[in-house]
Amino acid sequence: MKRIKEKIGKKLDTSFYDNNDVTLIARQLLGKVLITKTGKVLTSGIIVETEAYSYKERGCHAYQNKMTKRNAIMFGDGGYAYVYLCYGMHHLFNVVTNKKGLAEAVLIRAIQPLDGMNHMINRTGKKLVNAIGNGPGKTSSALGIKLNHYGLPLNGNVIWIEDHGTIIGSEEIVSCKRIGIDYAGKDAHRKWRFFIKNNAWISKPCND
DNA sequence: TAGAGGATTGAT
DNA sequence: TCAATCCTCTAC
C-alpha cells in the first residue's frame, strides 16, 4: 500500500506566547507556520519576518499602557490575534504575547507561501510567487486575515501557528530597525525587526 | 464632532 | 514621490 507522507506540525501551546521577552518570541516565530482556515479553504505560510512591540516603548499602540478599543486585546493573555486596519485599507496581523496586563505583540511582516497557493493567488491577484506574502498587508491578504480574526485564539481552528521542527539558528537571523515608526524617537532605533537571512520574501532590506 | 494621521502598497 | 482610503484617536 502506498503511504502518503504527512507533514507533521504541532500547534504552538499557549505557554509559547506567555514569555515576557517579546523579542525572543519574535525570533522564535521565524520558521514557524501560520495557518488560516476559512470554510474548507486552508492556506499557510512560513513566517520569515517579524517585528516586536512592547508597552514600554513609543512605537507600540499600547505605549504607557494606553488601552483603546482597537488595542484592548493586547492587554489580555498571550496567544490571541490582534488585527487592525492600517491606512484605511490594509489589515495587519499581530500575535499577542506576555501575560494579562502586559501589552506586547509581534507583527508578522512576511510569510513564505506554503499551502493553498491557488487561493492565495486569487486573494491577492498576484501571479508571481515572490509577490505573495512579502509584506504585512500582503501576508494578511494572502491568508484571508481580516478584522473578523480579531481576538481569536491562536490554538483554535480558524487561525493558528504550528511548529514544523524548523529551527532557525541565530546566525541565520538578521535584526534591524523596525519600519514606519520614525515618530517613536529613540525607540525607533531599537533593532526589533527580525528576518531570515537571504530569504526571498523579506518585505524590505535593512536601512540601518 | 471635526480634523489629523497612520506598524502599507502600488503606480508614476 | 505620492495618492488611495477609512478607521482611530485626540482636541475642543
Short mmCIF file of N, CA and C in Angstrom, two decimals, chain A residues 28-190:
data_model
loop_
_atom_site.label_atom_id
_atom_site.label_comp_id
_atom_site.label_asym_id
_atom_site.label_seq_id
_atom_site.Cartn_x
_atom_site.Cartn_y
_atom_site.Cartn_z
N GLN A 28 11.76 33.52 17.76
CA GLN A 28 11.36 32.10 17.75
C GLN A 28 10.23 31.83 16.74
N LEU A 29 9.47 32.87 16.39
CA LEU A 29 8.38 32.66 15.43
C LEU A 29 8.90 32.45 14.01
N LEU A 30 10.14 32.88 13.76
CA LEU A 30 10.72 32.68 12.42
C LEU A 30 10.83 31.18 12.15
N GLY A 31 10.35 30.75 11.00
CA GLY A 31 10.39 29.32 10.65
C GLY A 31 9.13 28.57 11.05
N LYS A 32 8.30 29.19 11.91
CA LYS A 32 7.04 28.55 12.29
C LYS A 32 6.03 28.76 11.13
N VAL A 33 4.94 28.01 11.16
CA VAL A 33 3.99 28.06 10.05
C VAL A 33 2.65 28.67 10.51
N LEU A 34 2.26 29.74 9.85
CA LEU A 34 1.00 30.42 10.15
C LEU A 34 -0.08 29.87 9.21
N ILE A 35 -1.17 29.41 9.80
CA ILE A 35 -2.21 28.74 9.02
C ILE A 35 -3.57 29.38 9.27
N THR A 36 -4.36 29.56 8.22
CA THR A 36 -5.74 30.01 8.38
C THR A 36 -6.66 29.03 7.67
N LYS A 37 -7.87 28.92 8.21
CA LYS A 37 -8.86 28.05 7.58
C LYS A 37 -10.18 28.81 7.50
N THR A 38 -10.66 29.02 6.28
CA THR A 38 -11.93 29.69 6.06
C THR A 38 -12.82 28.71 5.32
N GLY A 39 -13.83 28.19 6.01
CA GLY A 39 -14.64 27.14 5.41
C GLY A 39 -13.76 25.93 5.15
N LYS A 40 -13.68 25.53 3.87
CA LYS A 40 -12.83 24.38 3.54
C LYS A 40 -11.48 24.82 2.99
N VAL A 41 -11.29 26.14 2.92
CA VAL A 41 -10.06 26.66 2.34
C VAL A 41 -8.97 26.81 3.39
N LEU A 42 -7.88 26.09 3.19
CA LEU A 42 -6.76 26.17 4.12
C LEU A 42 -5.56 26.79 3.41
N THR A 43 -5.02 27.84 4.01
CA THR A 43 -3.83 28.47 3.44
C THR A 43 -2.78 28.62 4.54
N SER A 44 -1.52 28.55 4.16
CA SER A 44 -0.47 28.67 5.17
C SER A 44 0.82 29.22 4.57
N GLY A 45 1.69 29.69 5.45
CA GLY A 45 2.99 30.18 5.02
C GLY A 45 3.98 30.13 6.18
N ILE A 46 5.26 30.02 5.82
CA ILE A 46 6.32 30.02 6.84
C ILE A 46 6.62 31.46 7.23
N ILE A 47 6.62 31.73 8.51
CA ILE A 47 6.91 33.10 8.98
C ILE A 47 8.39 33.39 8.76
N VAL A 48 8.69 34.44 7.98
CA VAL A 48 10.08 34.74 7.67
C VAL A 48 10.51 36.13 8.15
N GLU A 49 9.54 36.95 8.61
CA GLU A 49 9.88 38.29 9.07
C GLU A 49 8.91 38.73 10.16
N THR A 50 9.44 39.28 11.26
CA THR A 50 8.59 39.72 12.37
C THR A 50 9.10 41.04 12.94
N GLU A 51 8.25 41.69 13.72
CA GLU A 51 8.66 42.87 14.48
C GLU A 51 8.05 42.78 15.88
N ALA A 52 8.83 43.16 16.90
CA ALA A 52 8.36 43.10 18.28
C ALA A 52 7.89 44.48 18.73
N TYR A 53 6.82 44.50 19.52
CA TYR A 53 6.28 45.76 20.07
C TYR A 53 5.94 45.55 21.54
N SER A 54 6.30 46.54 22.36
CA SER A 54 6.04 46.44 23.80
C SER A 54 5.45 47.74 24.34
N TYR A 55 4.60 47.62 25.36
CA TYR A 55 4.01 48.79 26.02
C TYR A 55 5.06 49.73 26.59
N LYS A 56 6.33 49.22 26.68
CA LYS A 56 7.40 50.01 27.28
C LYS A 56 7.99 51.03 26.32
N GLU A 57 7.63 50.94 25.03
CA GLU A 57 8.28 51.84 24.06
C GLU A 57 7.28 52.51 23.13
N ARG A 58 7.69 53.65 22.60
CA ARG A 58 6.77 54.54 21.89
C ARG A 58 6.25 54.02 20.55
N GLY A 59 6.91 53.02 19.99
CA GLY A 59 6.47 52.50 18.70
C GLY A 59 5.18 51.68 18.82
N CYS A 60 4.84 51.33 20.05
CA CYS A 60 3.73 50.40 20.30
C CYS A 60 2.40 51.12 20.48
N HIS A 61 1.33 50.53 19.97
CA HIS A 61 -0.01 51.10 20.14
C HIS A 61 -0.38 51.19 21.62
N ALA A 62 0.21 50.32 22.44
CA ALA A 62 -0.15 50.26 23.87
C ALA A 62 0.89 50.99 24.73
N TYR A 63 1.63 51.90 24.14
CA TYR A 63 2.66 52.64 24.87
C TYR A 63 2.06 53.30 26.12
N GLN A 64 2.77 53.20 27.21
CA GLN A 64 2.33 53.75 28.51
C GLN A 64 1.00 53.15 28.96
N ASN A 65 0.79 51.89 28.58
CA ASN A 65 -0.43 51.15 28.98
C ASN A 65 -1.71 51.84 28.55
N LYS A 66 -1.64 52.56 27.43
CA LYS A 66 -2.84 53.23 26.94
C LYS A 66 -3.75 52.22 26.23
N MET A 67 -4.85 51.90 26.86
CA MET A 67 -5.77 50.92 26.26
C MET A 67 -6.88 51.64 25.49
N THR A 68 -7.12 51.21 24.28
CA THR A 68 -8.21 51.75 23.46
C THR A 68 -9.04 50.56 22.96
N LYS A 69 -10.14 50.88 22.30
CA LYS A 69 -10.99 49.82 21.76
C LYS A 69 -10.19 48.95 20.78
N ARG A 70 -9.31 49.62 20.01
CA ARG A 70 -8.54 48.90 19.00
C ARG A 70 -7.53 47.92 19.61
N ASN A 71 -6.76 48.38 20.61
CA ASN A 71 -5.66 47.56 21.10
C ASN A 71 -6.01 46.74 22.35
N ALA A 72 -7.28 46.75 22.77
CA ALA A 72 -7.68 46.10 24.03
C ALA A 72 -7.20 44.65 24.14
N ILE A 73 -7.20 43.94 23.02
CA ILE A 73 -6.81 42.52 23.04
C ILE A 73 -5.35 42.34 23.48
N MET A 74 -4.53 43.38 23.25
CA MET A 74 -3.12 43.30 23.65
C MET A 74 -2.95 43.20 25.16
N PHE A 75 -3.95 43.66 25.90
CA PHE A 75 -3.86 43.67 27.36
C PHE A 75 -4.35 42.35 27.97
N GLY A 76 -4.82 41.45 27.12
CA GLY A 76 -5.26 40.14 27.62
C GLY A 76 -4.10 39.15 27.63
N ASP A 77 -4.42 37.88 27.77
CA ASP A 77 -3.40 36.83 27.77
C ASP A 77 -2.72 36.73 26.41
N GLY A 78 -1.52 36.18 26.39
CA GLY A 78 -0.82 35.95 25.13
C GLY A 78 -1.48 34.82 24.35
N GLY A 79 -1.21 34.78 23.03
CA GLY A 79 -1.75 33.69 22.23
C GLY A 79 -3.04 34.02 21.51
N TYR A 80 -3.31 35.32 21.33
CA TYR A 80 -4.51 35.74 20.61
C TYR A 80 -4.13 36.63 19.43
N ALA A 81 -5.04 36.75 18.47
CA ALA A 81 -4.78 37.54 17.26
C ALA A 81 -5.18 39.00 17.48
N TYR A 82 -4.26 39.89 17.16
CA TYR A 82 -4.55 41.33 17.17
C TYR A 82 -4.47 41.80 15.72
N VAL A 83 -5.63 42.08 15.13
CA VAL A 83 -5.70 42.51 13.73
C VAL A 83 -6.25 43.94 13.70
N TYR A 84 -5.61 44.80 12.94
CA TYR A 84 -6.13 46.16 12.82
C TYR A 84 -5.95 46.67 11.40
N LEU A 85 -6.72 47.69 11.09
CA LEU A 85 -6.69 48.25 9.74
C LEU A 85 -5.70 49.40 9.69
N CYS A 86 -4.80 49.34 8.74
CA CYS A 86 -3.76 50.35 8.62
C CYS A 86 -3.97 51.14 7.33
N TYR A 87 -3.83 52.44 7.40
CA TYR A 87 -4.00 53.32 6.24
C TYR A 87 -5.35 53.10 5.56
N GLY A 88 -6.31 52.67 6.34
CA GLY A 88 -7.67 52.54 5.83
C GLY A 88 -7.89 51.41 4.85
N MET A 89 -6.86 50.60 4.60
CA MET A 89 -7.05 49.56 3.58
C MET A 89 -6.29 48.26 3.80
N HIS A 90 -5.30 48.26 4.69
CA HIS A 90 -4.52 47.03 4.89
C HIS A 90 -4.75 46.46 6.28
N HIS A 91 -5.01 45.17 6.34
CA HIS A 91 -5.16 44.50 7.62
C HIS A 91 -3.79 43.98 8.06
N LEU A 92 -3.39 44.33 9.28
CA LEU A 92 -2.10 43.88 9.79
C LEU A 92 -2.33 42.90 10.94
N PHE A 93 -1.61 41.78 10.89
CA PHE A 93 -1.80 40.71 11.85
C PHE A 93 -0.67 40.66 12.88
N ASN A 94 -1.07 40.67 14.15
CA ASN A 94 -0.11 40.58 15.26
C ASN A 94 -0.44 39.39 16.14
N VAL A 95 0.60 38.86 16.77
CA VAL A 95 0.44 37.81 17.78
C VAL A 95 0.57 38.47 19.14
N VAL A 96 -0.45 38.38 19.99
CA VAL A 96 -0.36 38.94 21.33
C VAL A 96 0.52 38.04 22.19
N THR A 97 1.44 38.65 22.94
CA THR A 97 2.33 37.86 23.80
C THR A 97 2.27 38.35 25.24
N ASN A 98 3.04 37.67 26.09
CA ASN A 98 3.16 38.00 27.50
C ASN A 98 1.85 37.71 28.27
N LYS A 99 1.86 38.07 29.55
CA LYS A 99 0.71 37.74 30.39
C LYS A 99 -0.31 38.87 30.41
N LYS A 100 -1.46 38.57 30.99
CA LYS A 100 -2.55 39.54 31.07
C LYS A 100 -2.05 40.83 31.73
N GLY A 101 -2.38 41.97 31.12
CA GLY A 101 -2.00 43.24 31.70
C GLY A 101 -0.67 43.77 31.18
N LEU A 102 0.11 42.90 30.50
CA LEU A 102 1.41 43.32 29.95
C LEU A 102 1.29 43.30 28.43
N ALA A 103 0.98 44.46 27.87
CA ALA A 103 0.63 44.55 26.45
C ALA A 103 1.85 44.49 25.53
N GLU A 104 2.04 43.32 24.93
CA GLU A 104 3.13 43.15 23.96
C GLU A 104 2.62 42.32 22.80
N ALA A 105 3.23 42.51 21.62
CA ALA A 105 2.77 41.78 20.44
C ALA A 105 3.89 41.67 19.42
N VAL A 106 3.74 40.69 18.54
CA VAL A 106 4.69 40.51 17.44
C VAL A 106 3.92 40.67 16.13
N LEU A 107 4.36 41.62 15.32
CA LEU A 107 3.76 41.83 14.00
C LEU A 107 4.38 40.84 13.02
N ILE A 108 3.52 40.10 12.30
CA ILE A 108 4.02 39.20 11.26
C ILE A 108 4.14 40.01 9.98
N ARG A 109 5.36 40.25 9.55
CA ARG A 109 5.58 41.13 8.40
C ARG A 109 5.68 40.38 7.07
N ALA A 110 6.05 39.12 7.10
CA ALA A 110 6.17 38.40 5.82
C ALA A 110 6.11 36.89 6.04
N ILE A 111 5.53 36.21 5.05
CA ILE A 111 5.50 34.74 5.06
C ILE A 111 5.98 34.22 3.71
N GLN A 112 6.50 33.01 3.76
CA GLN A 112 6.84 32.29 2.52
C GLN A 112 5.69 31.33 2.25
N PRO A 113 4.93 31.54 1.16
CA PRO A 113 3.73 30.74 0.90
C PRO A 113 3.99 29.24 0.93
N LEU A 114 3.04 28.50 1.51
CA LEU A 114 3.21 27.06 1.63
C LEU A 114 2.02 26.32 1.01
N ASP A 115 0.90 26.29 1.73
CA ASP A 115 -0.28 25.56 1.23
C ASP A 115 -1.35 26.52 0.71
N GLY A 116 -2.17 26.03 -0.21
CA GLY A 116 -3.29 26.81 -0.73
C GLY A 116 -2.86 27.90 -1.69
N MET A 117 -1.83 27.62 -2.45
CA MET A 117 -1.28 28.63 -3.36
C MET A 117 -2.34 29.23 -4.30
N ASN A 118 -3.20 28.39 -4.85
CA ASN A 118 -4.21 28.90 -5.77
C ASN A 118 -5.14 29.91 -5.10
N HIS A 119 -5.49 29.63 -3.84
CA HIS A 119 -6.36 30.54 -3.10
C HIS A 119 -5.64 31.86 -2.82
N MET A 120 -4.36 31.76 -2.52
CA MET A 120 -3.59 32.97 -2.22
C MET A 120 -3.44 33.82 -3.48
N ILE A 121 -3.28 33.17 -4.61
CA ILE A 121 -3.18 33.89 -5.88
C ILE A 121 -4.51 34.60 -6.16
N ASN A 122 -5.62 33.92 -5.90
CA ASN A 122 -6.94 34.53 -6.11
C ASN A 122 -7.16 35.72 -5.19
N ARG A 123 -6.76 35.55 -3.92
CA ARG A 123 -6.99 36.62 -2.94
C ARG A 123 -6.16 37.86 -3.22
N THR A 124 -4.92 37.65 -3.67
CA THR A 124 -4.01 38.78 -3.82
C THR A 124 -3.96 39.31 -5.25
N GLY A 125 -4.37 38.51 -6.19
CA GLY A 125 -4.28 38.91 -7.59
C GLY A 125 -2.86 38.86 -8.13
N LYS A 126 -1.95 38.27 -7.32
CA LYS A 126 -0.54 38.18 -7.74
C LYS A 126 -0.30 36.86 -8.45
N LYS A 127 0.54 36.91 -9.48
CA LYS A 127 0.89 35.68 -10.17
C LYS A 127 2.29 35.23 -9.81
N LEU A 128 3.13 36.18 -9.45
CA LEU A 128 4.49 35.83 -9.05
C LEU A 128 4.48 35.37 -7.60
N VAL A 129 5.01 34.20 -7.37
CA VAL A 129 5.02 33.62 -6.01
C VAL A 129 5.74 34.55 -5.04
N ASN A 130 6.80 35.20 -5.52
CA ASN A 130 7.58 36.08 -4.64
C ASN A 130 6.85 37.35 -4.24
N ALA A 131 5.74 37.63 -4.91
CA ALA A 131 4.98 38.84 -4.58
C ALA A 131 3.83 38.53 -3.62
N ILE A 132 3.76 37.28 -3.17
CA ILE A 132 2.73 36.88 -2.22
C ILE A 132 3.35 36.73 -0.83
N GLY A 133 2.89 37.54 0.09
CA GLY A 133 3.33 37.39 1.48
C GLY A 133 4.54 38.22 1.86
N ASN A 134 5.10 38.99 0.91
CA ASN A 134 6.32 39.75 1.22
C ASN A 134 6.02 41.16 1.74
N GLY A 135 5.17 41.21 2.76
CA GLY A 135 4.83 42.48 3.41
C GLY A 135 3.68 42.20 4.37
N PRO A 136 3.49 43.03 5.40
CA PRO A 136 2.45 42.75 6.40
C PRO A 136 1.04 42.79 5.83
N GLY A 137 0.77 43.74 4.93
CA GLY A 137 -0.55 43.82 4.32
C GLY A 137 -0.78 42.66 3.37
N LYS A 138 0.28 42.29 2.66
CA LYS A 138 0.18 41.20 1.68
C LYS A 138 0.01 39.85 2.38
N THR A 139 0.65 39.71 3.54
CA THR A 139 0.53 38.48 4.31
C THR A 139 -0.93 38.25 4.71
N SER A 140 -1.55 39.29 5.27
CA SER A 140 -2.95 39.17 5.69
C SER A 140 -3.86 38.93 4.50
N SER A 141 -3.57 39.61 3.41
CA SER A 141 -4.36 39.43 2.20
C SER A 141 -4.28 37.99 1.69
N ALA A 142 -3.07 37.43 1.64
CA ALA A 142 -2.87 36.07 1.13
C ALA A 142 -3.58 35.04 1.99
N LEU A 143 -3.54 35.25 3.32
CA LEU A 143 -4.12 34.27 4.24
C LEU A 143 -5.59 34.57 4.55
N GLY A 144 -6.11 35.65 3.96
CA GLY A 144 -7.52 35.97 4.19
C GLY A 144 -7.80 36.51 5.58
N ILE A 145 -6.77 37.10 6.22
CA ILE A 145 -6.93 37.63 7.58
C ILE A 145 -7.59 39.01 7.51
N LYS A 146 -8.71 39.14 8.23
CA LYS A 146 -9.43 40.41 8.28
C LYS A 146 -9.80 40.72 9.72
N LEU A 147 -10.57 41.80 9.91
CA LEU A 147 -10.93 42.22 11.27
C LEU A 147 -11.74 41.15 12.01
N ASN A 148 -12.39 40.26 11.26
CA ASN A 148 -13.16 39.23 11.97
C ASN A 148 -12.25 38.18 12.63
N HIS A 149 -10.94 38.28 12.39
CA HIS A 149 -10.00 37.40 13.09
C HIS A 149 -9.53 38.03 14.40
N TYR A 150 -9.91 39.28 14.63
CA TYR A 150 -9.50 39.99 15.84
C TYR A 150 -9.93 39.21 17.08
N GLY A 151 -8.99 38.97 17.98
CA GLY A 151 -9.31 38.33 19.26
C GLY A 151 -9.43 36.82 19.22
N LEU A 152 -9.20 36.20 18.06
CA LEU A 152 -9.31 34.74 18.00
C LEU A 152 -8.09 34.09 18.66
N PRO A 153 -8.31 32.95 19.37
CA PRO A 153 -7.17 32.26 19.99
C PRO A 153 -6.31 31.60 18.92
N LEU A 154 -5.00 31.62 19.11
CA LEU A 154 -4.10 31.08 18.09
C LEU A 154 -3.86 29.58 18.25
N ASN A 155 -4.67 28.94 19.10
CA ASN A 155 -4.62 27.47 19.14
C ASN A 155 -5.98 26.90 18.76
N GLY A 156 -6.78 27.74 18.06
CA GLY A 156 -8.11 27.31 17.64
C GLY A 156 -8.07 26.66 16.27
N ASN A 157 -9.20 26.72 15.56
CA ASN A 157 -9.29 26.05 14.25
C ASN A 157 -9.55 27.01 13.09
N VAL A 158 -9.40 28.31 13.35
CA VAL A 158 -9.60 29.31 12.30
C VAL A 158 -8.25 29.89 11.89
N ILE A 159 -7.46 30.19 12.90
CA ILE A 159 -6.11 30.71 12.66
C ILE A 159 -5.19 30.16 13.75
N TRP A 160 -4.07 29.60 13.34
CA TRP A 160 -3.15 29.04 14.34
C TRP A 160 -1.74 28.98 13.78
N ILE A 161 -0.79 28.72 14.69
CA ILE A 161 0.61 28.65 14.30
C ILE A 161 1.16 27.28 14.71
N GLU A 162 1.89 26.65 13.77
CA GLU A 162 2.44 25.32 14.02
C GLU A 162 3.97 25.34 14.00
N ASP A 163 4.52 24.41 14.76
CA ASP A 163 5.96 24.17 14.73
C ASP A 163 6.20 22.95 13.86
N HIS A 164 6.89 23.13 12.74
CA HIS A 164 7.19 22.00 11.85
C HIS A 164 8.61 21.49 12.05
N GLY A 165 9.19 21.85 13.18
CA GLY A 165 10.52 21.35 13.51
C GLY A 165 11.66 22.13 12.89
N THR A 166 11.32 23.22 12.19
CA THR A 166 12.38 24.04 11.59
C THR A 166 13.00 24.93 12.66
N ILE A 167 14.29 24.84 12.82
CA ILE A 167 14.96 25.69 13.81
C ILE A 167 15.85 26.69 13.06
N ILE A 168 15.58 27.96 13.29
CA ILE A 168 16.39 28.99 12.65
C ILE A 168 17.47 29.42 13.65
N GLY A 169 18.69 29.15 13.32
CA GLY A 169 19.81 29.49 14.21
C GLY A 169 20.03 31.00 14.26
N SER A 170 20.65 31.47 15.34
CA SER A 170 20.86 32.91 15.50
C SER A 170 21.71 33.49 14.37
N GLU A 171 22.59 32.64 13.78
CA GLU A 171 23.43 33.12 12.68
C GLU A 171 22.63 33.34 11.39
N GLU A 172 21.41 32.79 11.37
CA GLU A 172 20.56 32.95 10.18
C GLU A 172 19.56 34.10 10.34
N ILE A 173 19.56 34.72 11.53
CA ILE A 173 18.58 35.78 11.80
C ILE A 173 19.24 37.15 11.71
N VAL A 174 18.63 38.04 10.92
CA VAL A 174 19.11 39.41 10.81
C VAL A 174 18.19 40.28 11.66
N SER A 175 18.75 41.19 12.46
CA SER A 175 17.91 42.11 13.23
C SER A 175 18.25 43.54 12.84
N CYS A 176 17.22 44.36 12.68
CA CYS A 176 17.46 45.76 12.34
C CYS A 176 16.28 46.62 12.81
N LYS A 177 16.32 47.90 12.49
CA LYS A 177 15.29 48.84 12.92
C LYS A 177 13.93 48.48 12.32
N ARG A 178 12.87 48.74 13.09
CA ARG A 178 11.53 48.49 12.59
C ARG A 178 11.14 49.53 11.54
N ILE A 179 10.16 49.19 10.74
CA ILE A 179 9.78 50.03 9.61
C ILE A 179 8.57 50.90 9.94
N GLY A 180 8.65 52.16 9.52
CA GLY A 180 7.46 53.03 9.59
C GLY A 180 7.12 53.58 10.95
N ILE A 181 8.09 53.61 11.88
CA ILE A 181 7.78 54.16 13.21
C ILE A 181 8.77 55.27 13.59
N ASP A 182 9.09 56.11 12.61
CA ASP A 182 10.03 57.21 12.86
C ASP A 182 9.55 58.14 13.97
N TYR A 183 8.23 58.18 14.16
CA TYR A 183 7.64 59.04 15.20
C TYR A 183 8.02 58.59 16.61
N ALA A 184 8.58 57.40 16.73
CA ALA A 184 8.85 56.82 18.06
C ALA A 184 10.15 57.31 18.70
N GLY A 185 10.79 58.32 18.09
CA GLY A 185 12.01 58.87 18.67
C GLY A 185 13.11 57.84 18.80
N LYS A 186 13.75 57.80 19.97
CA LYS A 186 14.88 56.86 20.14
C LYS A 186 14.42 55.41 20.12
N ASP A 187 13.15 55.16 20.44
CA ASP A 187 12.64 53.79 20.39
C ASP A 187 12.61 53.25 18.96
N ALA A 188 12.58 54.17 18.00
CA ALA A 188 12.58 53.74 16.59
C ALA A 188 13.92 53.08 16.22
N HIS A 189 14.95 53.34 17.05
CA HIS A 189 16.27 52.77 16.75
C HIS A 189 16.48 51.37 17.33
N ARG A 190 15.51 50.90 18.12
CA ARG A 190 15.62 49.54 18.65
C ARG A 190 15.65 48.55 17.48
#
